[in-house]
PDB file of C-alpha atoms in Angstrom:
ATOM      1  CA  GLN A   1     144.107  35.478 153.893  1.00  0.00           C
ATOM      2  CA  MET A   2     147.346  36.774 152.346  1.00  0.00           C
ATOM      3  CA  GLN A   3     149.339  35.249 154.662  1.00  0.00           C
ATOM      4  CA  GLN A   4     147.720  31.848 154.384  1.00  0.00           C
ATOM      5  CA  VAL A   5     148.225  32.128 150.300  1.00  0.00           C
ATOM      6  CA  GLU A   6     151.944  33.100 150.677  1.00  0.00           C
ATOM      7  CA  GLU A   7     152.682  30.042 152.899  1.00  0.00           C
ATOM      8  CA  MET A   8     150.922  27.807 150.617  1.00  0.00           C
ATOM      9  CA  LEU A   9     153.190  29.482 147.708  1.00  0.00           C
ATOM     10  CA  LYS A  10     156.202  28.695 149.830  1.00  0.00           C
ATOM     11  CA  ASN A  11     155.543  25.266 149.232  1.00  0.00           C
ATOM     12  CA  ASP A  12     154.294  25.148 145.730  1.00  0.00           C
ATOM     13  CA  PRO A  13     155.784  28.473 144.207  1.00  0.00           C
ATOM     14  CA  GLU A  14     154.945  27.783 140.594  1.00  0.00           C
ATOM     15  CA  ASN A  15     151.072  27.142 141.426  1.00  0.00           C
ATOM     16  CA  GLU A  16     149.170  29.741 138.946  1.00  0.00           C
ATOM     17  CA  ASP A  17     146.011  29.180 141.088  1.00  0.00           C
ATOM     18  CA  LEU A  18     147.608  30.572 144.325  1.00  0.00           C
ATOM     19  CA  LYS A  19     149.665  33.349 142.150  1.00  0.00           C
ATOM     20  CA  LYS A  20     146.147  34.619 140.796  1.00  0.00           C
ATOM     21  CA  LEU A  21     144.649  34.351 144.179  1.00  0.00           C
ATOM     22  CA  LYS A  22     147.364  36.420 145.813  1.00  0.00           C
ATOM     23  CA  ASP A  23     146.724  38.936 143.032  1.00  0.00           C
ATOM     24  CA  ASP A  24     143.058  38.821 143.473  1.00  0.00           C
ATOM     25  CA  ILE A  25     143.345  39.517 147.717  1.00  0.00           C
ATOM     26  CA  ARG A  26     145.882  42.491 146.854  1.00  0.00           C
ATOM     27  CA  GLU A  27     143.332  44.034 144.219  1.00  0.00           C
ATOM     28  CA  ALA A  28     140.574  43.502 146.763  1.00  0.00           C
ATOM     29  CA  LYS A  29     142.672  45.050 149.666  1.00  0.00           C
ATOM     30  CA  LYS A  30     143.368  48.072 147.207  1.00  0.00           C
ATOM     31  CA  LEU A  31     139.467  48.450 146.192  1.00  0.00           C
ATOM     32  CA  THR A  32     138.526  48.127 150.047  1.00  0.00           C
ATOM     33  CA  GLU A  33     141.043  51.018 150.867  1.00  0.00           C
ATOM     34  CA  ASP A  34     139.753  53.268 147.523  1.00  0.00           C
ATOM     35  CA  LEU A  35     136.127  52.707 148.878  1.00  0.00           C
ATOM     36  CA  THR A  36     137.026  53.853 152.450  1.00  0.00           C
ATOM     37  CA  LYS A  37     138.549  56.755 151.211  1.00  0.00           C
ATOM     38  CA  LEU A  38     135.593  57.388 149.345  1.00  0.00           C
ATOM     39  CA  LYS A  39     133.299  57.057 152.082  1.00  0.00           C
ATOM     40  CA  GLN A  40     134.978  59.482 154.427  1.00  0.00           C
ATOM     41  CA  GLY A  41     134.177  61.956 152.124  1.00  0.00           C
ATOM     42  CA  GLY A  42     138.055  63.100 151.427  1.00  0.00           C
ATOM     43  CA  GLU A  43     138.825  65.454 148.845  1.00  0.00           C
ATOM     44  CA  GLU A  44     141.003  62.753 147.149  1.00  0.00           C
ATOM     45  CA  ILE A  45     140.084  61.807 143.868  1.00  0.00           C
ATOM     46  CA  VAL A  46     140.208  57.838 143.524  1.00  0.00           C
ATOM     47  CA  GLU A  47     140.057  55.962 140.430  1.00  0.00           C
ATOM     48  CA  ILE A  48     138.861  52.493 141.140  1.00  0.00           C
ATOM     49  CA  GLN A  49     140.427  49.862 139.033  1.00  0.00           C
ATOM     50  CA  THR A  50     137.981  46.920 137.717  1.00  0.00           C
ATOM     51  CA  PHE A  51     140.230  45.033 135.824  1.00  0.00           C
ATOM     52  CA  GLY A  52     142.970  42.641 137.145  1.00  0.00           C
ATOM     53  CA  ILE A  53     145.150  39.902 135.644  1.00  0.00           C
ATOM     54  CA  GLY A  54     143.653  36.802 134.188  1.00  0.00           C
ATOM     55  CA  MET A  55     140.298  38.747 133.595  1.00  0.00           C
ATOM     56  CA  ARG A  56     138.494  38.778 130.316  1.00  0.00           C
ATOM     57  CA  CYS A  57     137.680  42.128 128.407  1.00  0.00           C
ATOM     58  CA  GLU A  58     137.467  43.942 125.269  1.00  0.00           C
ATOM     59  CA  ALA A  59     140.374  45.641 123.986  1.00  0.00           C
ATOM     60  CA  LEU A  60     140.752  47.963 121.082  1.00  0.00           C
ATOM     61  CA  TYR A  61     142.783  47.212 118.157  1.00  0.00           C
ATOM     62  CA  GLN A  62     142.626  49.155 115.236  1.00  0.00           C
ATOM     63  CA  ASP A  63     139.385  50.902 115.917  1.00  0.00           C
ATOM     64  CA  LYS A  64     137.800  47.762 116.420  1.00  0.00           C
ATOM     65  CA  TRP A  65     137.045  45.854 120.016  1.00  0.00           C
ATOM     66  CA  TYR A  66     138.247  42.351 120.246  1.00  0.00           C
ATOM     67  CA  PRO A  67     137.869  39.922 123.211  1.00  0.00           C
ATOM     68  CA  ALA A  68     140.964  39.690 125.330  1.00  0.00           C
ATOM     69  CA  ILE A  69     142.492  38.353 128.609  1.00  0.00           C
ATOM     70  CA  ILE A  70     144.412  40.859 130.628  1.00  0.00           C
ATOM     71  CA  LYS A  71     148.275  39.475 131.020  1.00  0.00           C
ATOM     72  CA  ALA A  72     149.757  42.351 133.258  1.00  0.00           C
ATOM     73  CA  LEU A  73     148.789  45.979 134.048  1.00  0.00           C
ATOM     74  CA  ASP A  74     150.523  48.856 134.990  1.00  0.00           C
ATOM     75  CA  GLU A  75     149.494  52.212 136.273  1.00  0.00           C
ATOM     76  CA  ASN A  76     148.251  53.599 132.782  1.00  0.00           C
ATOM     77  CA  LYS A  77     148.274  50.652 130.615  1.00  0.00           C
ATOM     78  CA  TYR A  78     147.206  46.864 130.237  1.00  0.00           C
ATOM     79  CA  THR A  79     148.997  44.112 128.328  1.00  0.00           C
ATOM     80  CA  VAL A  80     146.496  41.957 126.991  1.00  0.00           C
ATOM     81  CA  MET A  81     146.453  38.699 124.771  1.00  0.00           C
ATOM     82  CA  TYR A  82     143.487  38.791 122.011  1.00  0.00           C
ATOM     83  CA  LEU A  83     141.438  35.503 122.306  1.00  0.00           C
ATOM     84  CA  GLY A  84     141.472  33.513 119.203  1.00  0.00           C
ATOM     85  CA  PHE A  85     144.173  35.488 117.714  1.00  0.00           C
ATOM     86  CA  GLY A  86     146.834  34.908 120.286  1.00  0.00           C
ATOM     87  CA  ASN A  87     148.908  38.236 119.701  1.00  0.00           C
ATOM     88  CA  ILE A  88     149.806  40.367 122.775  1.00  0.00           C
ATOM     89  CA  GLU A  89     149.450  43.991 122.964  1.00  0.00           C
ATOM     90  CA  ILE A  90     150.030  47.033 125.361  1.00  0.00           C
ATOM     91  CA  VAL A  91     146.953  49.473 125.412  1.00  0.00           C
ATOM     92  CA  ALA A  92     145.881  52.261 127.212  1.00  0.00           C
ATOM     93  CA  LYS A  93     143.363  52.326 130.003  1.00  0.00           C
ATOM     94  CA  ASN A  94     140.940  53.918 127.732  1.00  0.00           C
ATOM     95  CA  GLU A  95     141.285  51.040 125.340  1.00  0.00           C
ATOM     96  CA  ILE A  96     139.824  48.011 127.665  1.00  0.00           C
ATOM     97  CA  ARG A  97     136.320  47.809 128.704  1.00  0.00           C
ATOM     98  CA  PRO A  98     134.259  44.970 130.301  1.00  0.00           C
ATOM     99  CA  LEU A  99     133.654  41.863 128.102  1.00  0.00           C
ATOM    100  CA  VAL A 100     130.062  41.515 126.984  1.00  0.00           C
ATOM    101  CA  ALA A 101     129.916  37.966 125.747  1.00  0.00           C
ATOM    102  CA  GLN A 102     127.359  37.236 122.979  1.00  0.00           C
ATOM    103  CA  GLU A 103     125.928  33.471 123.668  1.00  0.00           C
ATOM    104  CA  GLY A 104     128.031  31.246 122.088  1.00  0.00           C
ATOM    105  CA  THR A 105     130.663  33.267 121.246  1.00  0.00           C
ATOM    106  CA  LEU A 106     133.297  32.163 123.942  1.00  0.00           C
ATOM    107  CA  GLU A 107     134.231  29.006 125.401  1.00  0.00           C
ATOM    108  CA  PRO A 108     134.158  28.949 129.150  1.00  0.00           C
TER     109      PRO A 108
END
């Protein structure tokens, strides 16, 4: 799958959907590798990352949780854009959580 996406990106290098698909495939591969390590019963502790670029989440800002979208990620932090505000912040891993949308609060 990755090879097919990379071929398509050669023809259309600015295609945001293909870029996201490439990131998603890379993330799925990493998760699969992590799960394999866990199934093998190795003593290596693996933290499974559940967030990826483009995913919606809630991020902490001044002691309150706000809906956000992940713009970039690093080993220990995320760059998020707060929905409805537009400001971009860097937050620690423990400062984001899955988005729990209330009906009618977020547009699809």
